[in-house]
Coordinates of N, CA and C in Angstrom, one line a residue:
X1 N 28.6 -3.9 3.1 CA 27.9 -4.6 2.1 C 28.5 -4.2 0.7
X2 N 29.2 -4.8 0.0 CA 29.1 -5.1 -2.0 C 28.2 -4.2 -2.4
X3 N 29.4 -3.3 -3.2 CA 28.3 -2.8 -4.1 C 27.4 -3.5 -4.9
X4 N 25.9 -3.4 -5.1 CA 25.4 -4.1 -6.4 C 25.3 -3.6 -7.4
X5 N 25.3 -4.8 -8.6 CA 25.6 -4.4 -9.8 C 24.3 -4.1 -10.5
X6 N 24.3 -3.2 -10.9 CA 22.9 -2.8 -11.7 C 22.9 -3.2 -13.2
X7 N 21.9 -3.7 -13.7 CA 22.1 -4.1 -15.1 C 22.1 -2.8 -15.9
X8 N 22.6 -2.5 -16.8 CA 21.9 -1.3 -17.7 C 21.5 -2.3 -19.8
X9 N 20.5 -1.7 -19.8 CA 19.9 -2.1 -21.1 C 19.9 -0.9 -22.0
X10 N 20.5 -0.9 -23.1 CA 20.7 0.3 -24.3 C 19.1 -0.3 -25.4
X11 N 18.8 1.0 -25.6 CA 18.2 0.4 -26.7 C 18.4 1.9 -27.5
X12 N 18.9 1.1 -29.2 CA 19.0 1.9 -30.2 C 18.2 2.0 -31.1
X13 N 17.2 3.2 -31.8 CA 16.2 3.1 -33.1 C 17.1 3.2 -34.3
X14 N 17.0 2.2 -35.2 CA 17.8 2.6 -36.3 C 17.2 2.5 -37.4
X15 N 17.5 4.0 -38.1 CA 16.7 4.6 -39.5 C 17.4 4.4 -40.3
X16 N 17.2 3.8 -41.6 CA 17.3 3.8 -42.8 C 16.8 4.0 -44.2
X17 N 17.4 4.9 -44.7 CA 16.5 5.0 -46.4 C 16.6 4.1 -46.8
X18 N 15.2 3.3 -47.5 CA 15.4 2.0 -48.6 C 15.3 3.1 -50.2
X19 N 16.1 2.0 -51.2 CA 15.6 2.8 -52.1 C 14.7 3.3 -53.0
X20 N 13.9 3.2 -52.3 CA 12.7 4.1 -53.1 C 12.7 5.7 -52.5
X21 N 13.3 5.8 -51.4 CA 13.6 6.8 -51.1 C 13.0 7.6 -49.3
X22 N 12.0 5.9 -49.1 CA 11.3 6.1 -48.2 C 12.0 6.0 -46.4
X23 N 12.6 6.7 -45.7 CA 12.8 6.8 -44.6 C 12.2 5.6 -43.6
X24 N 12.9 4.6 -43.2 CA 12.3 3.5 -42.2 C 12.4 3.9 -40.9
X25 N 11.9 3.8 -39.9 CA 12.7 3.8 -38.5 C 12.0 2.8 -37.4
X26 N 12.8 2.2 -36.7 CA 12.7 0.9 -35.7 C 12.0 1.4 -34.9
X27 N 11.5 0.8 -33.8 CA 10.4 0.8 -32.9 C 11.1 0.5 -31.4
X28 N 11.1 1.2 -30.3 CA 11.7 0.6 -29.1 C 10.8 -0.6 -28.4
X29 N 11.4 -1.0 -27.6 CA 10.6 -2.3 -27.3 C 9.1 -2.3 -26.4
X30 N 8.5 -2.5 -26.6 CA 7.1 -2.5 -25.3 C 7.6 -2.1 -23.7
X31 N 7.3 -0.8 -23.6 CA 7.1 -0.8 -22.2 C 8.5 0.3 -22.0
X32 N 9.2 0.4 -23.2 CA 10.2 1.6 -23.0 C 9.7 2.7 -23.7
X33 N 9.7 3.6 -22.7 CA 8.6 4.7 -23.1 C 10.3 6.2 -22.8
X34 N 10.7 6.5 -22.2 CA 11.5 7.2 -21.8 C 12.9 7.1 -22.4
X35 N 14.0 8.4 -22.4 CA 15.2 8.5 -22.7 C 16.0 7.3 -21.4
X36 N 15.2 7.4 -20.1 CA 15.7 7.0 -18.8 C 15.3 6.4 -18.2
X37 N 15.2 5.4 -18.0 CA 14.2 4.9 -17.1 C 14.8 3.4 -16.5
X38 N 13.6 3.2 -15.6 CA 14.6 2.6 -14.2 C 13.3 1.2 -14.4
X39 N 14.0 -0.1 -14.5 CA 13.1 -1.4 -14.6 C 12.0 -1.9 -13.5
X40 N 11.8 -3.4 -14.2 CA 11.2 -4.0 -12.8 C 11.9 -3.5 -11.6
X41 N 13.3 -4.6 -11.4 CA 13.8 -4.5 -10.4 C 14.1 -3.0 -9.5
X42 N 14.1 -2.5 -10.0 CA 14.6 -1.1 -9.0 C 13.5 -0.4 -9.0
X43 N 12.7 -0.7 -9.3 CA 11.0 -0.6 -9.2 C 10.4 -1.0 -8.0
X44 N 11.1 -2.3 -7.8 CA 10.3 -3.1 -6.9 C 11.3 -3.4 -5.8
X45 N 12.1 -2.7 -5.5 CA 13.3 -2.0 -4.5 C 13.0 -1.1 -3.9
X46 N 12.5 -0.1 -4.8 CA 11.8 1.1 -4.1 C 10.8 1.0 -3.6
X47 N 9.6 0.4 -3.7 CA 8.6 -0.1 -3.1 C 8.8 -1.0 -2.1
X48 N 9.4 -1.8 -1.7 CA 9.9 -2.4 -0.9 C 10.7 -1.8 0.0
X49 N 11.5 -0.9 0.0 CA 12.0 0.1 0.9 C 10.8 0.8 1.3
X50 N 10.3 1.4 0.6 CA 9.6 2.7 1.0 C 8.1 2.0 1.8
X51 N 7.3 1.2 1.2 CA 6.5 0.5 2.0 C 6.1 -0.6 2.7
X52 N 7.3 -1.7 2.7 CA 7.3 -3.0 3.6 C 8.2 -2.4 4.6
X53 N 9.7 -1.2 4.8 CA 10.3 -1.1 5.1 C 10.1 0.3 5.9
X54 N 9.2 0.8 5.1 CA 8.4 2.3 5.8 C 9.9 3.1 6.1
X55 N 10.6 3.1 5.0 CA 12.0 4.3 4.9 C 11.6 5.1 4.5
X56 N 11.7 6.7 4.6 CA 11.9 7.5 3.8 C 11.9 7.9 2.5
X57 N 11.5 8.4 1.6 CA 11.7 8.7 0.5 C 13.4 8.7 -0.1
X58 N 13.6 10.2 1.4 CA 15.3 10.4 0.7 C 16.3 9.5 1.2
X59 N 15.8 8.4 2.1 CA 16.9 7.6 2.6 C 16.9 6.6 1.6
X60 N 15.7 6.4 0.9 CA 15.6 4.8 0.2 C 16.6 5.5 -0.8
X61 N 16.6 6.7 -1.3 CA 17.4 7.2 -2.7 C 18.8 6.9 -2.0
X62 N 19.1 7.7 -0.7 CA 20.8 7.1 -0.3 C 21.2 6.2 -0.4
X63 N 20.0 4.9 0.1 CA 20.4 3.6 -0.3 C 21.0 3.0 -1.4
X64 N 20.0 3.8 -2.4 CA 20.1 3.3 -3.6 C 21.5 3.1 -4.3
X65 N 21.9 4.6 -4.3 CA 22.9 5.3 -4.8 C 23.9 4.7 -3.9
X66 N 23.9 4.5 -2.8 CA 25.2 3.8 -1.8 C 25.6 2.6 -2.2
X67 N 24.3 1.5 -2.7 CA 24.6 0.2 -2.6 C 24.4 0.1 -4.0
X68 N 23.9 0.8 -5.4 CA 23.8 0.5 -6.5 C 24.5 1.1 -7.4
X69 N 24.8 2.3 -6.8 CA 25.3 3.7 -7.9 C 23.9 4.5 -8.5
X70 N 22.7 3.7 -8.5 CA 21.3 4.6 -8.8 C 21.1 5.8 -8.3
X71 N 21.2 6.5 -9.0 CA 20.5 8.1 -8.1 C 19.4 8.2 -8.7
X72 N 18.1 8.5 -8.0 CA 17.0 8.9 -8.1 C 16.7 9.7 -7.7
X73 N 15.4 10.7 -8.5 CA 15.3 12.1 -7.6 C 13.7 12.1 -6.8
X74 N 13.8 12.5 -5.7 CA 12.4 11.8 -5.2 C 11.2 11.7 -5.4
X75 N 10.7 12.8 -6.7 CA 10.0 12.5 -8.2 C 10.0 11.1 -8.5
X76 N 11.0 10.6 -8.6 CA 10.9 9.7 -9.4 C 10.2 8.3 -8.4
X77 N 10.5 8.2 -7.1 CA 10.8 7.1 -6.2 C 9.3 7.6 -5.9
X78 N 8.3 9.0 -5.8 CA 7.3 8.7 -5.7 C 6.1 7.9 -7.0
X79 N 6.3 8.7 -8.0 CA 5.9 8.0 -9.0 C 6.0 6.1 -9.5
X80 N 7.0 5.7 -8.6 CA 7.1 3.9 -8.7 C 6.3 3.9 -8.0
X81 N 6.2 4.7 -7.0 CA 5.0 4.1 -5.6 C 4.1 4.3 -6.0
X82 N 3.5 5.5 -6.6 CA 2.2 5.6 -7.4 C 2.2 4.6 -8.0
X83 N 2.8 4.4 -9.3 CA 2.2 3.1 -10.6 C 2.2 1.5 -9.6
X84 N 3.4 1.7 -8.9 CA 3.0 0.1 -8.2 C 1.4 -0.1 -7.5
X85 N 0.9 1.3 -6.6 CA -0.6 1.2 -6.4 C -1.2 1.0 -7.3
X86 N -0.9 1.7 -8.1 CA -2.1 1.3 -9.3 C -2.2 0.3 -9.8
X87 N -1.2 -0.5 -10.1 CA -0.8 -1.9 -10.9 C -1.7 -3.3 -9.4
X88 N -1.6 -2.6 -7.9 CA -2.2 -3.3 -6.9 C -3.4 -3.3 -6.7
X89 N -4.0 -2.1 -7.0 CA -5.4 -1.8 -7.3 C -6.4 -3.0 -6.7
X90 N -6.2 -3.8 -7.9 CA -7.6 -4.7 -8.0 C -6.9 -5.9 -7.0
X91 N -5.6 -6.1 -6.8 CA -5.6 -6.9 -5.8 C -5.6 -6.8 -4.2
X92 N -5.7 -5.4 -4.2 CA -6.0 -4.9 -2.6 C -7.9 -4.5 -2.8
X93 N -8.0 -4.3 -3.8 CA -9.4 -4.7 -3.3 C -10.6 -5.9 -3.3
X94 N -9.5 -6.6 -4.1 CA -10.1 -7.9 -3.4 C -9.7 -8.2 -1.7
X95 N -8.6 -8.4 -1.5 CA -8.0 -8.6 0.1 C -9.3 -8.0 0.8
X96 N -9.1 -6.5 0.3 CA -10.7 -5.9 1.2 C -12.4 -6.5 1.2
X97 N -12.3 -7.5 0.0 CA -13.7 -7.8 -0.1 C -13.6 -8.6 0.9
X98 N -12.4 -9.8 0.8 CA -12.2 -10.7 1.4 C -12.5 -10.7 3.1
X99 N -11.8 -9.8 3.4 CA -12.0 -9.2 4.8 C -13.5 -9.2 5.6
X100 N -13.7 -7.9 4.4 CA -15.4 -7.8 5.1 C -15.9 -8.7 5.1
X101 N -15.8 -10.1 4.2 CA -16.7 -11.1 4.2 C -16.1 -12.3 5.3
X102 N -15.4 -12.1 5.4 CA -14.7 -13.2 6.9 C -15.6 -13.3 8.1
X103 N -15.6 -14.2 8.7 CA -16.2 -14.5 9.9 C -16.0 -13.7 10.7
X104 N -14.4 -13.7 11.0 CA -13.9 -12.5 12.0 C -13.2 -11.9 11.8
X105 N -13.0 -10.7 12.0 CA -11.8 -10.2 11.4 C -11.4 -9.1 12.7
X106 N -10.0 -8.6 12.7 CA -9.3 -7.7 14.1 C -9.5 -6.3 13.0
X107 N -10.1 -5.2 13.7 CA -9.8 -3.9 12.9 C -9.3 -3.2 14.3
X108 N -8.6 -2.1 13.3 CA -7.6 -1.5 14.2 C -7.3 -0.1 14.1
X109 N -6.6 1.0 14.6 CA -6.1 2.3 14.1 C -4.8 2.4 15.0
X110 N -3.8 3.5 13.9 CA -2.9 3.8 14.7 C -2.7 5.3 14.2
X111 N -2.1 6.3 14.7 CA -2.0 7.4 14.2 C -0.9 7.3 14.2
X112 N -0.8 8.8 12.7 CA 0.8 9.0 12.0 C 0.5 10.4 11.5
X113 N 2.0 11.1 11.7 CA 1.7 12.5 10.5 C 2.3 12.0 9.1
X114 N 1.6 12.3 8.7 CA 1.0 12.9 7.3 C 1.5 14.0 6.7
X115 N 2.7 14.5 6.5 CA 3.0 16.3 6.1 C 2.6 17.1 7.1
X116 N 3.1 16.4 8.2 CA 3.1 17.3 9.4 C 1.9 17.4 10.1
X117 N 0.6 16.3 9.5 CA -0.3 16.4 10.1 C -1.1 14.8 10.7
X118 N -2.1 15.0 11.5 CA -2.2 13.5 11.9 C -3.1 12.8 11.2
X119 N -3.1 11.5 10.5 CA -3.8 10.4 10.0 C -4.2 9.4 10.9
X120 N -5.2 8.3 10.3 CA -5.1 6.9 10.9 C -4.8 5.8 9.9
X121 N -4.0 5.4 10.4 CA -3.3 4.1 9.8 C -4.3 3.0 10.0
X122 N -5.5 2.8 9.8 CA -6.3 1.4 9.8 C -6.2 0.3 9.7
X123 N -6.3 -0.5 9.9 CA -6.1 -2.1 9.9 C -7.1 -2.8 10.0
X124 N -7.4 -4.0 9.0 CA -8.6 -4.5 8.6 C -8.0 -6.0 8.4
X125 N -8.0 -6.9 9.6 CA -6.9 -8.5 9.6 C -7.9 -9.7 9.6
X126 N -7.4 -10.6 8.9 CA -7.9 -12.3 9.2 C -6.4 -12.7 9.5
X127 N -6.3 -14.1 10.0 CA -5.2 -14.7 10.1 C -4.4 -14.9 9.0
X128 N -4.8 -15.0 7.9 CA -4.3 -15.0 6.2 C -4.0 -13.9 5.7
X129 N -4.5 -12.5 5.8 CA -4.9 -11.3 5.0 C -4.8 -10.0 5.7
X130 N -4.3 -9.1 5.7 CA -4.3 -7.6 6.0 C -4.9 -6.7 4.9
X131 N -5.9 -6.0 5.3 CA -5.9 -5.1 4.5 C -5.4 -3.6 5.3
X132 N -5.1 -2.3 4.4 CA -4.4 -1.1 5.4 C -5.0 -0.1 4.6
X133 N -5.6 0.9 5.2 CA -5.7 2.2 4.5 C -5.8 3.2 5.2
X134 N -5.1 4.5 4.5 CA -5.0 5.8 5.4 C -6.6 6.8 5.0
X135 N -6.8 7.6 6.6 CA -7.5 8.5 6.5 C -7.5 9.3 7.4
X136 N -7.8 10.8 7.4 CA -7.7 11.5 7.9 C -8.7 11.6 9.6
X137 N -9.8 10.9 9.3 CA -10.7 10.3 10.8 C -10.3 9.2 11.3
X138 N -10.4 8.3 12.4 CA -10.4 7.5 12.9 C -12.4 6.7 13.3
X139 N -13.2 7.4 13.2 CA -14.5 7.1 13.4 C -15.3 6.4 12.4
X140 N -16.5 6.7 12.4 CA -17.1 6.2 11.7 C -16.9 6.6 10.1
X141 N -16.2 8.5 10.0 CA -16.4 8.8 8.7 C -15.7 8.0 7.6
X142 N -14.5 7.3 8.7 CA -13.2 6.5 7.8 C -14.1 5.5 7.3
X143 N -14.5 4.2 8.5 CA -15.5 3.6 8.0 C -15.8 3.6 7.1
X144 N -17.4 4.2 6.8 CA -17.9 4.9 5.7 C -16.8 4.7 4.7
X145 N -16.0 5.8 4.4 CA -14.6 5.7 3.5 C -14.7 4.4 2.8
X146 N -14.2 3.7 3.6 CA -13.4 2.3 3.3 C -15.0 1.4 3.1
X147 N -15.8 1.6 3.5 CA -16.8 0.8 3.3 C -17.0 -0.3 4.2
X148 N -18.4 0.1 5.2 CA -18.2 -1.1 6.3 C -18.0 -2.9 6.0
X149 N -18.0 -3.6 7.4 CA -18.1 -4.9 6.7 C -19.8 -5.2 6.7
X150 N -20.1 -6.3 6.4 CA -21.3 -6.6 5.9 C -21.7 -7.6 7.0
X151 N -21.2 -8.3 7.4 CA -21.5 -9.0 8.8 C -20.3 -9.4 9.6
X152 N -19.7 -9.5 10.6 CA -18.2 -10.0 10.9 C -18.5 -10.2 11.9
X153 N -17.3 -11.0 12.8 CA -17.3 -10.6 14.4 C -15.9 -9.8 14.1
X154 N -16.2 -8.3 14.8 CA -15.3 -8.2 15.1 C -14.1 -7.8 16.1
X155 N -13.0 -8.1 16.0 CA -11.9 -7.7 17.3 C -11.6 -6.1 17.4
X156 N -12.0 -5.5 18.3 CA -11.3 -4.3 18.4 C -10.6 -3.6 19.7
X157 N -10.2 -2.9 20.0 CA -9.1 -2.6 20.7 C -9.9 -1.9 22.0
X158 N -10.1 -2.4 23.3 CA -11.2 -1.7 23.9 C -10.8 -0.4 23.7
X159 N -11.2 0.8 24.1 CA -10.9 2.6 24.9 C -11.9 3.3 24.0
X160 N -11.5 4.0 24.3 CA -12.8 5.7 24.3 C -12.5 5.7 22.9
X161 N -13.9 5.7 22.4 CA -14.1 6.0 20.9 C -14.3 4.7 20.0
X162 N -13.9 3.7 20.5 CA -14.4 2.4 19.9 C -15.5 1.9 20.6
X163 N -16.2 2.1 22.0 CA -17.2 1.7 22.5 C -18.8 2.5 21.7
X164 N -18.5 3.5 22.1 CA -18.7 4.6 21.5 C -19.6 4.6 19.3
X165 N -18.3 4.0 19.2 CA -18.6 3.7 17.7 C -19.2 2.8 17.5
X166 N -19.3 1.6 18.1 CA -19.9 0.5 17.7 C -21.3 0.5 18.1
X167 N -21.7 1.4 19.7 CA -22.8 1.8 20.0 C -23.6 2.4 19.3
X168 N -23.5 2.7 18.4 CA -24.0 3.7 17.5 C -24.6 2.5 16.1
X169 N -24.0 1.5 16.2 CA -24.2 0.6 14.8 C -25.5 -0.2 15.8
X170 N -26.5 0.4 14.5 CA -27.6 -1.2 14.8 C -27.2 -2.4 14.7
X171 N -27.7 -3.3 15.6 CA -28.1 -4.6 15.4 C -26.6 -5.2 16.4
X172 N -25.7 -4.5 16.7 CA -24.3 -5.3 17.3 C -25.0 -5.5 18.6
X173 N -23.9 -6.3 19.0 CA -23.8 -7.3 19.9 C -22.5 -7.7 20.8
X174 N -21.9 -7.0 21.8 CA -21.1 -7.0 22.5 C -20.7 -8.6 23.2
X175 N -20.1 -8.9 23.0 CA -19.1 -10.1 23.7 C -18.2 -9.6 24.8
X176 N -17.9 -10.1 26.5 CA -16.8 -10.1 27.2 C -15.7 -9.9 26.6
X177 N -15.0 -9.0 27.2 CA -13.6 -8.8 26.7 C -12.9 -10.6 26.6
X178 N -11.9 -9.9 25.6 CA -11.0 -11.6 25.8 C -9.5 -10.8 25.7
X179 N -8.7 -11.5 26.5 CA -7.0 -11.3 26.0 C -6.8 -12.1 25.3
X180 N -6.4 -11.3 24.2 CA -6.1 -12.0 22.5 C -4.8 -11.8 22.7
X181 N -4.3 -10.8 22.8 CA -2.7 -10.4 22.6 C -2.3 -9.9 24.1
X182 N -1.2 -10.5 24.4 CA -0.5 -10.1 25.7 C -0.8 -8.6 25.8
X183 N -1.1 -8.3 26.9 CA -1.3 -6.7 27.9 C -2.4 -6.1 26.7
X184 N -3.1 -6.2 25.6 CA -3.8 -5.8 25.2 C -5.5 -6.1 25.5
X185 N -6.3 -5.7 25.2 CA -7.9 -6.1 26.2 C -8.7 -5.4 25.0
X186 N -9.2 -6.8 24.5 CA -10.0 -6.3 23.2 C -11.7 -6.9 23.5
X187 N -12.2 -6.5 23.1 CA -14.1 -6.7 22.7 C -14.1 -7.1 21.6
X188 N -15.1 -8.2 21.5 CA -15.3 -9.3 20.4 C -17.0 -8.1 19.9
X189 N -17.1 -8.3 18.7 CA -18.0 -7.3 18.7 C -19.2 -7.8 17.3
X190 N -20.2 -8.2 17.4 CA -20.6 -8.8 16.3 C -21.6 -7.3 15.5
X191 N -21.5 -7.0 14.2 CA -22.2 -5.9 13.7 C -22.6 -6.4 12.1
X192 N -23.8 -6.1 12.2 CA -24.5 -6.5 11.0 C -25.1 -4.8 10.6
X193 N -24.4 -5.2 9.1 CA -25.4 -4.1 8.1 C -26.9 -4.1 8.2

């Protein structure tokens, strides 16, 4: 692969005495806050490696630096991923309103370490919409967490600990399994707040 070209942008403040004797000095442009700093694009590089592409921290930096000449230090590559959540905020929590209020929606878990420890990777789907969030339970306390849905039918993944959990919710209402997805065997599950 071509190396890619990275743009670089200078920005200079320039001071001047007028004469009255008063010291002027220019202003950098909105949104340049730093001696250094790394734009949209390589912003949204990093983010895109790191969580559509689920790379590594220090691989996405190899990348970078292989295919751009960018070196980043992994400070830095976590901090884009911070501010891009933040900047997603209000659009992932709408996706999640959206979800809970869907007819039906597939919820899901998968486990992952975490800094050497285990999480669940959750999954909250309509045919349009994913919503995803990490927590340290897989039960009801995640739930809870994330905030149940409010009426749905939902898909979930038959085995031990999902029967179990839904048993526990007033008012649901179990449906025959159905094969939704090849070799998989899920329960259609209706649960009202």
């Amino acid at each position: 692969m071509p190396p890619q070209q990275v743009e670089v942008t200078e920005h200079r403040v320039l001071e001047a005495r007028c004469a009255c004797g008063k010291v002027h000095r220019s202003d950098f442009p909105e949104g340049v806050t730093a001696t250094t700093q790394y734009g949209p694009r390589v912003q949204a590089t990093v983010v895109y490696l790191t969580q559509h592409h689920m790379l590594p921290i220090l691989r996405t930096t190899r990348i970078l630096r292989d295919t751009c000449g960018v070196t980043l230090s992994p400070g830095t590559v976590v901090r884009m991923i911070h501010t891009a959540a933040g900047n997603l905020a209000p659009t992932v929590a709408r996706i999640a309103d959206a979800v809970r209020e869907a007819h039906v929606a597939h919820f899901d878990e998968t486990g992952m370490r975490v800094a050497g420890k285990l999480h669940w990777l959750h999954t909250a789907a309509t045919p349009n919409m994913a919503w995803v969030g990490m927590h340290t339970r897989r039960g009801q306390e995640a739930l809870d967490a994330f905030g149940k849905p409010y009426s749905v039918w939902q898909i979930v993944p038959n085995g031990r600990g999902h029967r179990e959990l839904f048993e526990m919710a007033e008012g649901h209402r179990t449906v025959p399994s159905v094969d939704s997805i090849e070799h998989t065997n899920h329960s259609i599950i209706e649960y009202h707040e």
